[in-house]
Coordinates of C-alpha atoms in Angstrom, one line a residue:
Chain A
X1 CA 104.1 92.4 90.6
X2 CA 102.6 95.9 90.8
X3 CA 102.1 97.0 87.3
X4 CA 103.1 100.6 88.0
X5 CA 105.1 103.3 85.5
X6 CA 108.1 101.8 87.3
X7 CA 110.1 98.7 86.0
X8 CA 111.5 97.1 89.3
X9 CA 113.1 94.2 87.1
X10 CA 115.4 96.5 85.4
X11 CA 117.2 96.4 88.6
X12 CA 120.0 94.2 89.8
X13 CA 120.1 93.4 94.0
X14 CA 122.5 96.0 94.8
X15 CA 120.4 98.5 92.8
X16 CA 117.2 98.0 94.7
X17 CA 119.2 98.1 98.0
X18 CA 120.0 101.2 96.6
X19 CA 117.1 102.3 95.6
X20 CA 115.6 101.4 99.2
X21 CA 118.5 103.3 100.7
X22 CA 118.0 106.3 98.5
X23 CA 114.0 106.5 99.6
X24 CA 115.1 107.1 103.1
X25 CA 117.8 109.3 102.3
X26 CA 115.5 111.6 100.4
X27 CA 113.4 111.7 103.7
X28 CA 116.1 113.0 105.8
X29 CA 115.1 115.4 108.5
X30 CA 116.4 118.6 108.1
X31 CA 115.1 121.5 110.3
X32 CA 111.5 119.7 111.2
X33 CA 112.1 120.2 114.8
X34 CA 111.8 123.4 114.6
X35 CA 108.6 123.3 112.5
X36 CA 104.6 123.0 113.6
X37 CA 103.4 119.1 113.2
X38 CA 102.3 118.6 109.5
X39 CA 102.0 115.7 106.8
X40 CA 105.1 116.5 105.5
X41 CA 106.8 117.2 108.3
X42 CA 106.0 113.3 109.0
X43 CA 107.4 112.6 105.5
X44 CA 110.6 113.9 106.5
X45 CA 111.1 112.1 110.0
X46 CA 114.6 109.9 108.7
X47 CA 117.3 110.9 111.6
X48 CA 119.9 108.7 109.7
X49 CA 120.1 105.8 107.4
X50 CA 123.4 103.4 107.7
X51 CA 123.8 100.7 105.5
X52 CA 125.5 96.8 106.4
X53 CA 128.3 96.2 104.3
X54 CA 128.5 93.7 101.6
X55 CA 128.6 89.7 102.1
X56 CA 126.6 88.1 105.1
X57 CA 123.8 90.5 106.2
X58 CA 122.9 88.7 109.0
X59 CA 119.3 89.5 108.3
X60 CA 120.4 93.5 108.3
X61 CA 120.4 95.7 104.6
X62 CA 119.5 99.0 106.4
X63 CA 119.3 100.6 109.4
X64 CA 116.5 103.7 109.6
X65 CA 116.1 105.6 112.6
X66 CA 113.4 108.0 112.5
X67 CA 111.8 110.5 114.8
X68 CA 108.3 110.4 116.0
X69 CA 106.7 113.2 118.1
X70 CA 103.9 113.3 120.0
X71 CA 102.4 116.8 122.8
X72 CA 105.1 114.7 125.3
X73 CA 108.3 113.7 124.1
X74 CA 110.0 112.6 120.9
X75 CA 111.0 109.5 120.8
X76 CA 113.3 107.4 118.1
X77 CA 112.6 103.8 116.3
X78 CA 115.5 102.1 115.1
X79 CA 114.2 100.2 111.7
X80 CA 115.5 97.2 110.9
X81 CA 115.2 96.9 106.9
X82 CA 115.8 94.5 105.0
X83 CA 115.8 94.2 100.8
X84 CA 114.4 91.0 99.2
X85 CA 114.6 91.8 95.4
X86 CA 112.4 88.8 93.2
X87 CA 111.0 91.2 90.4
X88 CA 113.0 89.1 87.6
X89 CA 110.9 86.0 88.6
X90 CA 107.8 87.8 89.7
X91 CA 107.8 84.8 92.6
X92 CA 106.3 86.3 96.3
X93 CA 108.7 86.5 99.1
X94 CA 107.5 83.7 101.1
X95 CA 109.3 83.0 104.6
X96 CA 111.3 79.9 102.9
X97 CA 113.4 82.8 101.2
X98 CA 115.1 83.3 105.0
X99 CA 117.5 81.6 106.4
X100 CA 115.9 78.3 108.2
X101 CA 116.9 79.7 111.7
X102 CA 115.7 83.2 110.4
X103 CA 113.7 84.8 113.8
X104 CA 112.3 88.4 113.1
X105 CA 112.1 88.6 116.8
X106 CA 116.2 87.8 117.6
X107 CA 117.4 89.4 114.3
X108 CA 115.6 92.8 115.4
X109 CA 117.2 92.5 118.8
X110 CA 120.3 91.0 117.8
X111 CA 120.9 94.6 115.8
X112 CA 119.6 96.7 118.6
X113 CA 116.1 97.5 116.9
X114 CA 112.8 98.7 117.5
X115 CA 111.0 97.4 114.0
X116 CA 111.4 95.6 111.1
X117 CA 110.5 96.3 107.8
X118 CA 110.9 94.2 105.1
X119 CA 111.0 95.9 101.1
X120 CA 109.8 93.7 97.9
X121 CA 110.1 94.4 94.6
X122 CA 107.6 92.0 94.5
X123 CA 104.6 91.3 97.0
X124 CA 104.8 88.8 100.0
X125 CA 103.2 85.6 100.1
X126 CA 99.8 85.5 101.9
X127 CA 101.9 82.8 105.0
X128 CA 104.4 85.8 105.4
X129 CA 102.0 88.5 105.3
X130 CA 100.6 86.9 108.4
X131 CA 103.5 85.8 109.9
X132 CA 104.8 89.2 110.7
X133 CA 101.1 91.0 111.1
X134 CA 100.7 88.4 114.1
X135 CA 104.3 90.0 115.2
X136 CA 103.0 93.0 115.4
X137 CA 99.9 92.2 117.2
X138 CA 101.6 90.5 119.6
X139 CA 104.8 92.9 120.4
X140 CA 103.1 96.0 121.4
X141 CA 106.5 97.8 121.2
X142 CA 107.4 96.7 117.5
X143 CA 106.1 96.9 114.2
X144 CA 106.6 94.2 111.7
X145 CA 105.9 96.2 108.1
X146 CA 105.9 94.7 105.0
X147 CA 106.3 97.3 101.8
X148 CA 105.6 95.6 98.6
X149 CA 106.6 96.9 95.4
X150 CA 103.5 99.0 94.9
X151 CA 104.5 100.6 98.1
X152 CA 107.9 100.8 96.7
X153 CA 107.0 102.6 93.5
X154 CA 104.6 104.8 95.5
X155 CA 107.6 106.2 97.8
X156 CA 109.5 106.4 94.3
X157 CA 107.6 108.5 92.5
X158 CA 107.5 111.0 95.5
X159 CA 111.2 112.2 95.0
X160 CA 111.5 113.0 91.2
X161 CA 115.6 112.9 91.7
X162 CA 115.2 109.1 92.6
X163 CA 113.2 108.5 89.2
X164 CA 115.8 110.3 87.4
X165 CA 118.5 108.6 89.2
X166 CA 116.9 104.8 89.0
X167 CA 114.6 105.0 85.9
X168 CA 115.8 107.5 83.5
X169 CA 113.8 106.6 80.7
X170 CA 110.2 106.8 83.0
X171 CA 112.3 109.8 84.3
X172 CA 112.0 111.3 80.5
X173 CA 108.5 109.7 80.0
X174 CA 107.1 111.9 82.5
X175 CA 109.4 114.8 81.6
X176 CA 107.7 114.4 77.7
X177 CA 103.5 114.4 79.6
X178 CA 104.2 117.6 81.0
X179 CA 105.4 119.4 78.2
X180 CA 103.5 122.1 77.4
X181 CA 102.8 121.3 73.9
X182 CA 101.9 117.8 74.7
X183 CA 99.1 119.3 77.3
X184 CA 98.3 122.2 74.0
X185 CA 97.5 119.1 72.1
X186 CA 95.4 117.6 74.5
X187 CA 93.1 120.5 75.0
X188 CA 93.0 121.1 71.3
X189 CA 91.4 117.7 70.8
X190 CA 89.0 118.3 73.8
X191 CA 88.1 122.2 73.0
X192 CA 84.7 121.6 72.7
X193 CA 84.4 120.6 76.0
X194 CA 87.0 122.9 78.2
X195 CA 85.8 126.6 78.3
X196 CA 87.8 129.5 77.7
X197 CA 88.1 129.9 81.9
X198 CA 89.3 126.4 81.9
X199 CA 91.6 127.0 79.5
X200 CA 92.8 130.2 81.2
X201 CA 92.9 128.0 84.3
X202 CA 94.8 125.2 82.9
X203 CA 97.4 128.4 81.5
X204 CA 98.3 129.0 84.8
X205 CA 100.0 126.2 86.1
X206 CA 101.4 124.8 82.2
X207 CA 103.3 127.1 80.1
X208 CA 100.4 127.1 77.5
X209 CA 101.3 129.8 74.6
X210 CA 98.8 132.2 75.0
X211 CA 97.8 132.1 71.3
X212 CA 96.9 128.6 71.6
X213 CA 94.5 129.3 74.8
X214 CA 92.7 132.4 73.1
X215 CA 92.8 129.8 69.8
X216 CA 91.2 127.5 71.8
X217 CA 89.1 129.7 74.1
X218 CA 85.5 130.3 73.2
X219 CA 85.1 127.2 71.7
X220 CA 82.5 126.0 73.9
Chain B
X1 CA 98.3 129.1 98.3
X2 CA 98.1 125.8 99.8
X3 CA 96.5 122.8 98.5
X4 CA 96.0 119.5 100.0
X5 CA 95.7 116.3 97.8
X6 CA 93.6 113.9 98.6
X7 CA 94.2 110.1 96.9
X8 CA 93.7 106.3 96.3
X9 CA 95.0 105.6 93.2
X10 CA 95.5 102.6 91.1
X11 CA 99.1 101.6 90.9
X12 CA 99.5 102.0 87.1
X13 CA 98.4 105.9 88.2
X14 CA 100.7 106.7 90.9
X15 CA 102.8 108.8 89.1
X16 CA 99.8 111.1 88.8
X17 CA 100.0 112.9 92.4
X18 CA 104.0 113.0 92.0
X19 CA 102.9 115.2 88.9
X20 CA 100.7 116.6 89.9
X21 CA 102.0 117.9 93.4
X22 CA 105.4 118.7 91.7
X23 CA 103.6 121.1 88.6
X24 CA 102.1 122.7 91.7
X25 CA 104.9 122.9 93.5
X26 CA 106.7 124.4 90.9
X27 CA 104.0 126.8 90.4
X28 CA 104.7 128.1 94.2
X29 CA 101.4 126.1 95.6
X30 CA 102.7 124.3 98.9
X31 CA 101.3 120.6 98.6
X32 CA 100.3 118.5 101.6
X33 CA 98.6 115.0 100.7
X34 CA 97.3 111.9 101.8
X35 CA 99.0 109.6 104.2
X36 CA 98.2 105.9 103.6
X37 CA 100.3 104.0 106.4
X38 CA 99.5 104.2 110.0
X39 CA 102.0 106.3 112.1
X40 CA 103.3 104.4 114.9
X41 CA 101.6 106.2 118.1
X42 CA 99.9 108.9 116.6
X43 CA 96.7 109.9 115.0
X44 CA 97.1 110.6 111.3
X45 CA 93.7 111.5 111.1
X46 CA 94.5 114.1 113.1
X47 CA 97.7 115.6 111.4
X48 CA 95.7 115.1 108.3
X49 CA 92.8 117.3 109.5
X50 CA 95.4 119.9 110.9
X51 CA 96.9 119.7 107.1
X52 CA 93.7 120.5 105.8
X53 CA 92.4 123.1 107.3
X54 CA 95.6 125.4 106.6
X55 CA 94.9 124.7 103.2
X56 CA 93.1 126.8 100.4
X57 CA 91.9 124.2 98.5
X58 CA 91.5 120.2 98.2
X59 CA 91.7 118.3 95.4
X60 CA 90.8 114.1 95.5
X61 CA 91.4 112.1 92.8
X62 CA 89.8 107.9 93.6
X63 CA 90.8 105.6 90.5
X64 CA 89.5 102.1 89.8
X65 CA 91.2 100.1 91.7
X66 CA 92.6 101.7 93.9
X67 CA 93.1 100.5 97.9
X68 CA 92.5 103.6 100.2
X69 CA 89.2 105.0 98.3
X70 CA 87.4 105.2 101.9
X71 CA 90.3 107.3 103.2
X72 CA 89.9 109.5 100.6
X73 CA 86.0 109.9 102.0
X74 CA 87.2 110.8 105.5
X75 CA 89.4 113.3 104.3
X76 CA 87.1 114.5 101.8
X77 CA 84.4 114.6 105.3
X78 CA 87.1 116.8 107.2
X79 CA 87.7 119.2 104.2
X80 CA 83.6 119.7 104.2
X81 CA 83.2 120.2 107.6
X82 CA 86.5 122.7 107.5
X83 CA 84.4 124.2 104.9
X84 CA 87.3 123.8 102.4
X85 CA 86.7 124.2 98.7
X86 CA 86.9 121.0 97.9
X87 CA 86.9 119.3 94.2
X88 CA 86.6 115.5 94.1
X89 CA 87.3 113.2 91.1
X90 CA 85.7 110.0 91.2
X91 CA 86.3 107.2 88.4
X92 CA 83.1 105.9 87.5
X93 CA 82.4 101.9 88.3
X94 CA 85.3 102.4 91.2
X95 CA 84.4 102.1 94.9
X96 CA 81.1 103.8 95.6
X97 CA 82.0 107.2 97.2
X98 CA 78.9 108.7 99.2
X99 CA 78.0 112.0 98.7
X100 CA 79.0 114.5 101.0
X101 CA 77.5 118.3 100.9
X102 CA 80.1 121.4 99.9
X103 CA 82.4 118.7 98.2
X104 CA 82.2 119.2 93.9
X105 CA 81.9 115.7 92.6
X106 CA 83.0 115.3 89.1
X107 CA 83.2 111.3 87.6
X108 CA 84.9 110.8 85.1
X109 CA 85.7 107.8 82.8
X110 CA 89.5 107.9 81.4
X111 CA 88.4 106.5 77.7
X112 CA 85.8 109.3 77.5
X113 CA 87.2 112.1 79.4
X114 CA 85.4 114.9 77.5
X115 CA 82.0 115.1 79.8
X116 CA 84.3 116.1 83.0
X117 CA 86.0 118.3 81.2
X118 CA 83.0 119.9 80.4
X119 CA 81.5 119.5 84.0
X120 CA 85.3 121.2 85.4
X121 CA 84.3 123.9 83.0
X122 CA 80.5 124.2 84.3
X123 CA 81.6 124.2 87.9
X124 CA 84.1 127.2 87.3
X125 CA 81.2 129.0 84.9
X126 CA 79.1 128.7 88.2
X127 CA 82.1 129.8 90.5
X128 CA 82.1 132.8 88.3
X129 CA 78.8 133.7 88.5
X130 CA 78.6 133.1 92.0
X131 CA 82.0 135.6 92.2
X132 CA 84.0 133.3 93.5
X133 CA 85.8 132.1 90.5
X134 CA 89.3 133.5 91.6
X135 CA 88.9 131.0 94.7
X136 CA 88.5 128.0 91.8
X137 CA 90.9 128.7 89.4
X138 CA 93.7 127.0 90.7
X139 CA 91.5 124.1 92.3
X140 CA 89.9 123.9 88.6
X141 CA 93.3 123.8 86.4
X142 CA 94.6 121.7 89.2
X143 CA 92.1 119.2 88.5
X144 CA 92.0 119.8 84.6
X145 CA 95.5 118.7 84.8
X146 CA 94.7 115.3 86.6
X147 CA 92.2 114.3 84.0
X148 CA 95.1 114.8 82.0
X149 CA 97.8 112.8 83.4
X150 CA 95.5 110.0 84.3
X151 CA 94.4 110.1 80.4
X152 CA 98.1 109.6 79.6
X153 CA 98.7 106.7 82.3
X154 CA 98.9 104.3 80.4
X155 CA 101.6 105.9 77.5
X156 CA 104.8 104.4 76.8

């Protein structure tokens, strides 16, 4: 498993649905349309999220539909998502961990999609990797993604109310780096090497007590 | 102000360009950054070099090991040719960034990260002299603060 800040094996199966769900939710479009083309306005191109109920899933967790825009029309991709949580074991998801008839293919039309991503708390195994990049090359029209739990954590750590909400204690680790007498601390013990600009610099965007700065300022 | 962040980070460092973005943000600095996955149908290269050149300043940040290093290069080759102030740390022994004139390379090593403090600190003493420092400061405390956070990646 990724070894990120983020402990995906703290989480039960509903929680990493939830988690998953909660990703896309904080990437809702809001007023987008109305904005130029940017990276963020990419980030934010979630039209609606709707979740299968509990009990058989029929291959189905989540449903995404997102927005993409190109200089002729906008057009929508209906994302087929499904959760496969294996963090407590650390084992890949290998394609034996779908049901025997399991067809990315019919499950993606059986829903009405136009992609299929599946998320891991774990990584996939080399034989699904494949499996699904091989879909992909050969459907022109669909994409067959695979986010592993690196690529889980990464999306994570974008939205600081889903670290808070999921992983309070990381939540508060992070909360404790960025205090301003942790980073005072930090500087003091490397004064000889950050000049009093730097210092000024660093004062600008962490609440530094200014005492400390001129303390440390001129030290070079 | 805008800033675009450039990165290919490690995974035990991605919390650093949530930090960082969000101390920015909080500051009032608007924060674009990287895009990793390929957009279905569309050029990200593109959006990406439309991202940076409305910004004021770019900051990259490459770890050791760390996937999308050569990414970070094109982006790091747009923000030069944009003639973007552009500040790049590289982690020495990681993937072998190539030089690229206008872009301020500054290696670092996380056990020892005095020297590129000390190099952050020369490259805004020269901005200064060169009176351009006001352009820097951000850029320079911006990246002051990464060497930072990646120093205290590995914290419990």
């Amino acid at each position: 498993m990724a070894n990120t800040s983020l402990n995906l094996s703290a989480l039960n199966d509903e929680e990493f649905e939830d988690l998953i769900d909660a990703i896309f939710r904080a990437r809702m479009l809001r007023q987008e349309l109305e904005q130029p083309v940017s990276v963020e306005s990419f980030q934010l191109s979630v039209v609606s999220v709707s979740r299968s109920g509990r009990g058989t899933d029929e291959g189905l967790d989540l449903l995404v539909t997102t927005l993409v825009r190109d200089c002729i029309a906008p057009r929508e991709i209906r994302w087929l998502i499904q959760c496969k949580h294996k963090a407590v074991s650390g084992r890949a998801v290998s394609p034996s961990d779908f049901a025997n008839d399991f067809s990315f293919i019919e499950i993606v039309k059986h829903h009405d999609a136009n992609s299929y991503l599946l998320a891991c708390s774990t990584r996939p195994s080399t034989k699904l990797q494949s499996r699904l990049d091989k879909l992909t090359k050969d459907n022109q029209d669909r994409q067959f993604i695979i986010w592993d739990a690196a690529r889980v954590c990464e999306e994570v750590l974008r939205h600081e109310e889903l670290v808070k909400r999921f992983f309070p204690r990381e939540y508060q680790r992070q909360r404790d780096v960025v205090d301003g007498g942790r980073v005072r601390d930090w500087m003091l013990q490397y004064k000889e090497a950050i000049s009093p600009d730097a210092c000024d610099a660093l004062s600008q965007i962490i609440a530094i007590d200014k005492a400390d700065t001129a303390e440390m300022g001129g030290q070079k | 102000m805008k800033l675009f962040l450039s990165y290919s980070l490690s995974p035990t460092d991605y919390q650093v360009a949530s930090l960082l973005a969000r101390q920015a943000q909080n500051k009032g600095i608007i924060v674009e950054s990287s895009q990793h996955q390929p957009f279905v149908a569309v050029n990200s290269l593109e959006v990406t070099r439309q991202a940076i050149s409305t910004s004021d300043f770019v900051i990259a940040i490459v770890s050791l090991d760390s996937q999308f290093a050569i990414h970070v290069q094109q982006e790091l080759k747009v923000a030069a040719s944009l003639n973007r102030p552009c500040l790049a740390l590289v982690e020495r022994g990681g993937y072998p960034i190539q030089q690229i004139p206008g872009v301020q390379y500054v290696e670092f090593s996380r056990y020892d990260i005095g020297p590129a403090l000390a190099h952050i600190s020369d490259i805004l003493e020269m901005k200064k002299n060169q009176g351009i420092l006001n352009k820097w400061v951000l850029g320079g405390a911006l990246a002051l603060f990464a060497l930072y956070l990646i120093s205290r990646s590995g914290d419990k």
